[in-house]
Amino acid sequence: MMERRNTMKTHWQPSKDWLEQICNFENKIGYSFKNKKYLIEALTHSTYSYEHSMYGLECNERLEFLGDLVLGLTVGNHLFKTFPTYPEGKLSKLKAALVCEPTLAIVAHNWELDKVLLLGKGEETSGGRNKPSSLADATEAVLGAVFCDADFVAAATVILRVLEPLIQEAVAGNLVYDYKSALLEKIQTKYHSSQLRFVLLDETGPAHSPSFKMGIYLVNDLLATAIGSSKKEAEQIAAKQALQLLDMKKCI
């Protein structure tokens, strides 16, 4: 008699240490999941999902999409109600500072999310556990997971609890991450020029972990160069360096 082949997916078994860290993580965010599958999915990077496909683990990209929407609405609504005299432009700048990658990476570090993030081997060895983009994406995914496990109110509560001190920093002008926009504004104000160009100078590394070298030119003069894991990250780093250079030259 031919032996029946087992086609069922093997169940994923997390380590005891990881489960203990998950308990600590839930304490950090102030929310305990009723259905842990949402939390597991939120913490599963696409590389881990791919390398452990036999377990049928979903990566966190869909929850990240949902969390981004919940985050934006929560922060926008909170700012609108908290600062009734602020014009649209100021509210938009505050919101941008609070939902951007660097701020979400700070949130992730406060939550110690890096300790529970599930990464593939290649992503792990390339420093993915400390990569701001991965941490920010996972933060949004966790917020999406809370929304799915409970409701909007629960997710908004988690968001505002962790962002409250950062909101005060943003209002005080201490959360300036959009160096690219700041540089463009300074150049237009000081030189009455819009001839600032961001140019891709080089692209290296494997497809799963590329590096981009961006240069910033004012007309034909190279102001700064920087390397990042994305074009956007490299542009921001280079823009920050350009602003510092202009400050040293007393051009601003």
CSV table of C-alpha atoms in Angstrom, one decimal:
chain,number,residue,atom,x,y,z
A,1,MET,CA,0.0,0.0,0.0
A,2,MET,CA,1.4,3.4,-1.0
A,3,GLU,CA,2.2,5.6,1.9
A,4,ARG,CA,0.1,8.8,1.8
A,5,ARG,CA,2.3,11.9,1.5
A,6,ASN,CA,1.7,14.6,4.1
A,7,THR,CA,1.0,17.9,2.2
A,8,MET,CA,-0.1,19.9,5.2
A,9,LYS,CA,2.0,23.0,6.1
A,10,THR,CA,4.3,22.6,9.1
A,11,HIS,CA,3.3,24.8,12.0
A,12,TRP,CA,5.7,27.6,12.8
A,13,GLN,CA,7.1,27.3,16.4
A,14,PRO,CA,8.6,30.5,17.9
A,15,SER,CA,11.4,30.1,20.4
A,16,LYS,CA,10.6,30.5,24.1
A,17,ASP,CA,12.9,33.5,24.3
A,18,TRP,CA,11.1,35.2,21.5
A,19,LEU,CA,7.7,34.6,23.2
A,20,GLU,CA,9.1,36.2,26.4
A,21,GLN,CA,10.3,39.2,24.4
A,22,ILE,CA,6.8,39.4,22.8
A,23,CYS,CA,5.3,39.8,26.2
A,24,ASN,CA,7.7,42.6,27.0
A,25,PHE,CA,6.9,44.2,23.6
A,26,GLU,CA,3.2,44.2,24.4
A,27,ASN,CA,3.9,45.8,27.7
A,28,LYS,CA,5.9,48.5,25.9
A,29,ILE,CA,3.2,49.4,23.5
A,30,GLY,CA,0.5,49.1,26.1
A,31,TYR,CA,-1.7,46.6,24.2
A,32,SER,CA,-2.1,42.9,24.5
A,33,PHE,CA,-3.2,41.1,21.4
A,34,LYS,CA,-6.2,38.8,21.6
A,35,ASN,CA,-5.2,37.1,18.3
A,36,LYS,CA,-1.4,36.8,18.2
A,37,LYS,CA,-1.4,36.0,14.5
A,38,TYR,CA,-1.8,39.7,13.8
A,39,LEU,CA,1.2,40.6,15.9
A,40,ILE,CA,3.3,37.8,14.3
A,41,GLU,CA,2.4,39.0,10.9
A,42,ALA,CA,3.3,42.6,11.8
A,43,LEU,CA,6.7,41.5,12.9
A,44,THR,CA,7.4,39.3,9.9
A,45,HIS,CA,9.7,40.9,7.4
A,46,SER,CA,9.3,39.9,3.7
A,47,THR,CA,12.7,38.2,3.8
A,48,TYR,CA,11.8,36.0,6.7
A,49,SER,CA,8.4,35.1,5.1
A,50,TYR,CA,10.2,34.1,1.9
A,51,GLU,CA,12.9,32.0,3.7
A,52,HIS,CA,10.2,30.3,5.8
A,53,SER,CA,7.6,29.8,3.1
A,54,MET,CA,6.9,26.3,4.3
A,55,TYR,CA,5.2,27.7,7.3
A,56,GLY,CA,2.8,29.9,5.3
A,57,LEU,CA,3.8,33.1,7.3
A,58,GLU,CA,2.5,36.3,5.8
A,59,CYS,CA,4.9,39.3,5.7
A,60,ASN,CA,3.9,42.6,7.2
A,61,GLU,CA,3.5,44.6,4.0
A,62,ARG,CA,-0.3,44.6,4.0
A,63,LEU,CA,-0.5,45.5,7.6
A,64,GLU,CA,2.0,48.3,7.0
A,65,PHE,CA,-0.3,49.7,4.3
A,66,LEU,CA,-3.2,49.7,6.8
A,67,GLY,CA,-1.2,51.1,9.7
A,68,ASP,CA,0.0,54.0,7.5
A,69,LEU,CA,-3.6,55.0,6.9
A,70,VAL,CA,-4.6,54.6,10.6
A,71,LEU,CA,-1.5,56.6,11.7
A,72,GLY,CA,-2.1,59.4,9.3
A,73,LEU,CA,-5.7,59.9,10.2
A,74,THR,CA,-5.0,59.6,14.0
A,75,VAL,CA,-2.2,62.2,13.9
A,76,GLY,CA,-4.1,64.5,11.5
A,77,ASN,CA,-7.2,64.5,13.6
A,78,HIS,CA,-5.3,65.0,16.8
A,79,LEU,CA,-3.4,68.0,15.5
A,80,PHE,CA,-6.5,69.5,14.0
A,81,LYS,CA,-8.3,69.4,17.4
A,82,THR,CA,-5.3,70.3,19.5
A,83,PHE,CA,-4.2,73.3,17.6
A,84,PRO,CA,-7.3,75.1,16.3
A,85,THR,CA,-5.4,78.3,15.4
A,86,TYR,CA,-2.8,76.6,13.3
A,87,PRO,CA,-3.1,77.1,9.5
A,88,GLU,CA,-3.2,74.2,7.1
A,89,GLY,CA,0.5,74.6,6.2
A,90,LYS,CA,1.7,74.4,9.7
A,91,LEU,CA,-0.5,71.4,10.5
A,92,SER,CA,0.9,69.6,7.4
A,93,LYS,CA,4.5,70.2,8.4
A,94,LEU,CA,3.8,68.9,11.9
A,95,LYS,CA,2.1,65.8,10.6
A,96,ALA,CA,4.9,65.2,8.1
A,97,ALA,CA,7.4,65.3,10.9
A,98,LEU,CA,5.4,62.9,13.1
A,99,VAL,CA,4.7,60.2,10.5
A,100,CYS,CA,8.0,60.2,8.7
A,101,GLU,CA,10.5,57.3,8.7
A,102,PRO,CA,13.0,58.8,11.3
A,103,THR,CA,10.2,59.5,13.8
A,104,LEU,CA,8.7,56.0,13.4
A,105,ALA,CA,12.2,54.5,13.8
A,106,ILE,CA,12.5,56.4,17.2
A,107,VAL,CA,9.1,54.9,18.2
A,108,ALA,CA,10.4,51.4,17.2
A,109,HIS,CA,13.5,51.9,19.3
A,110,ASN,CA,11.4,53.1,22.3
A,111,TRP,CA,9.3,49.9,21.9
A,112,GLU,CA,12.5,47.8,21.4
A,113,LEU,CA,10.8,46.5,18.3
A,114,ASP,CA,14.2,45.4,16.9
A,115,LYS,CA,14.4,42.6,19.4
A,116,VAL,CA,11.3,40.9,18.1
A,117,LEU,CA,11.5,41.7,14.4
A,118,LEU,CA,11.7,38.5,12.3
A,119,LEU,CA,14.3,38.9,9.5
A,120,GLY,CA,15.7,36.6,6.9
A,121,LYS,CA,19.4,35.6,7.2
A,122,GLY,CA,20.6,37.9,4.4
A,123,GLU,CA,18.7,40.9,5.8
A,124,GLU,CA,20.0,40.1,9.3
A,125,THR,CA,23.6,40.0,8.2
A,126,SER,CA,23.3,43.2,6.2
A,127,GLY,CA,22.2,45.1,9.3
A,128,GLY,CA,18.4,45.1,8.7
A,129,ARG,CA,17.6,44.9,12.3
A,130,ASN,CA,18.8,48.5,12.8
A,131,LYS,CA,17.6,49.8,9.4
A,132,PRO,CA,15.3,52.8,9.9
A,133,SER,CA,13.1,51.8,6.9
A,134,SER,CA,12.5,48.3,8.3
A,135,LEU,CA,11.8,49.6,11.8
A,136,ALA,CA,9.4,52.3,10.5
A,137,ASP,CA,7.6,49.8,8.3
A,138,ALA,CA,7.2,47.3,11.1
A,139,THR,CA,5.9,50.1,13.4
A,140,GLU,CA,3.2,50.9,11.0
A,141,ALA,CA,2.4,47.2,10.6
A,142,VAL,CA,2.0,46.9,14.4
A,143,LEU,CA,-0.5,49.8,14.3
A,144,GLY,CA,-2.3,48.0,11.5
A,145,ALA,CA,-2.3,44.8,13.6
A,146,VAL,CA,-3.8,46.6,16.6
A,147,PHE,CA,-6.6,48.0,14.3
A,148,CYS,CA,-7.4,44.5,13.0
A,149,ASP,CA,-7.2,42.9,16.5
A,150,ALA,CA,-9.4,45.5,18.1
A,151,ASP,CA,-10.6,48.8,16.4
A,152,PHE,CA,-9.6,52.3,15.4
A,153,VAL,CA,-9.8,53.6,19.0
A,154,ALA,CA,-7.4,51.0,20.3
A,155,ALA,CA,-4.9,51.8,17.5
A,156,ALA,CA,-5.3,55.5,18.0
A,157,THR,CA,-4.7,55.1,21.8
A,158,VAL,CA,-1.4,53.2,21.1
A,159,ILE,CA,-0.3,55.9,18.6
A,160,LEU,CA,-1.0,58.9,20.7
A,161,ARG,CA,0.5,57.4,23.8
A,162,VAL,CA,3.9,56.9,22.2
A,163,LEU,CA,3.8,60.1,20.0
A,164,GLU,CA,2.7,62.6,22.7
A,165,PRO,CA,6.3,63.6,23.8
A,166,LEU,CA,7.3,63.7,20.1
A,167,ILE,CA,4.4,66.0,19.3
A,168,GLN,CA,5.7,68.5,21.8
A,169,GLU,CA,9.2,68.2,20.2
A,170,ALA,CA,7.6,68.8,16.8
A,171,VAL,CA,5.7,71.9,18.0
A,172,ALA,CA,9.0,73.2,19.4
A,173,GLY,CA,10.6,72.7,16.0
A,174,ASN,CA,13.0,70.0,17.2
A,175,LEU,CA,11.8,67.3,14.8
A,176,VAL,CA,13.3,68.4,11.5
A,177,TYR,CA,13.9,65.4,9.3
A,178,ASP,CA,12.9,66.7,5.9
A,179,TYR,CA,16.3,68.2,5.2
A,180,LYS,CA,15.6,68.1,1.4
A,181,SER,CA,12.6,70.5,1.7
A,182,ALA,CA,14.5,72.7,4.2
A,183,LEU,CA,17.5,72.9,1.8
A,184,LEU,CA,15.2,73.8,-1.2
A,185,GLU,CA,13.5,76.5,0.9
A,186,LYS,CA,16.9,78.0,2.1
A,187,ILE,CA,18.3,78.0,-1.5
A,188,GLN,CA,15.2,79.7,-2.9
A,189,THR,CA,15.2,82.3,0.0
A,190,LYS,CA,18.9,83.1,0.0
A,191,TYR,CA,19.8,82.7,-3.7
A,192,HIS,CA,16.4,83.2,-5.3
A,193,SER,CA,17.2,80.1,-7.3
A,194,SER,CA,15.5,76.8,-7.9
A,195,GLN,CA,18.4,75.2,-9.7
A,196,LEU,CA,19.1,72.6,-7.1
A,197,ARG,CA,19.5,69.1,-8.5
A,198,PHE,CA,19.6,65.7,-6.8
A,199,VAL,CA,21.6,63.3,-9.0
A,200,LEU,CA,22.0,59.5,-8.6
A,201,LEU,CA,25.8,59.0,-8.8
A,202,ASP,CA,26.1,55.3,-8.1
A,203,GLU,CA,24.1,52.2,-7.2
A,204,THR,CA,25.7,49.1,-5.7
A,205,GLY,CA,24.9,46.0,-3.7
A,206,PRO,CA,22.5,43.1,-4.3
A,207,ALA,CA,18.9,43.6,-5.2
A,208,HIS,CA,17.7,42.8,-1.6
A,209,SER,CA,20.1,45.3,0.0
A,210,PRO,CA,21.1,48.0,-2.5
A,211,SER,CA,23.1,51.2,-1.7
A,212,PHE,CA,22.5,54.5,-3.5
A,213,LYS,CA,25.0,57.4,-3.7
A,214,MET,CA,23.2,60.7,-4.3
A,215,GLY,CA,24.8,64.1,-5.1
A,216,ILE,CA,23.3,67.6,-4.6
A,217,TYR,CA,24.2,70.2,-7.2
A,218,LEU,CA,23.5,73.9,-7.0
A,219,VAL,CA,23.7,74.8,-10.7
A,220,ASN,CA,27.0,73.0,-11.5
A,221,ASP,CA,28.6,73.1,-8.0
A,222,LEU,CA,28.5,69.8,-6.0
A,223,LEU,CA,27.4,70.7,-2.5
A,224,ALA,CA,27.3,67.2,-0.9
A,225,THR,CA,27.1,63.5,-1.5
A,226,ALA,CA,25.8,60.7,0.7
A,227,ILE,CA,25.0,57.0,0.6
A,228,GLY,CA,21.8,55.4,1.8
A,229,SER,CA,19.8,52.2,1.5
A,230,SER,CA,17.3,54.1,-0.7
A,231,LYS,CA,17.5,57.2,-2.9
A,232,LYS,CA,15.2,59.0,-0.5
A,233,GLU,CA,17.5,58.3,2.5
A,234,ALA,CA,20.6,59.3,0.6
A,235,GLU,CA,19.0,62.5,-0.5
A,236,GLN,CA,18.0,63.4,3.1
A,237,ILE,CA,21.5,62.7,4.4
A,238,ALA,CA,23.1,64.7,1.6
A,239,ALA,CA,20.7,67.6,2.2
A,240,LYS,CA,21.5,67.6,5.9
A,241,GLN,CA,25.2,67.8,5.0
A,242,ALA,CA,24.6,70.6,2.5
A,243,LEU,CA,22.7,72.6,5.1
A,244,GLN,CA,25.5,72.2,7.6
A,245,LEU,CA,28.0,73.3,4.9
A,246,LEU,CA,26.1,76.4,4.1
A,247,ASP,CA,25.8,77.2,7.8
A,248,MET,CA,29.6,76.9,8.2
A,249,LYS,CA,30.0,79.3,5.3
A,250,LYS,CA,27.5,81.7,6.9
A,251,CYS,CA,25.4,81.5,3.8
A,252,ILE,CA,22.1,81.1,5.6
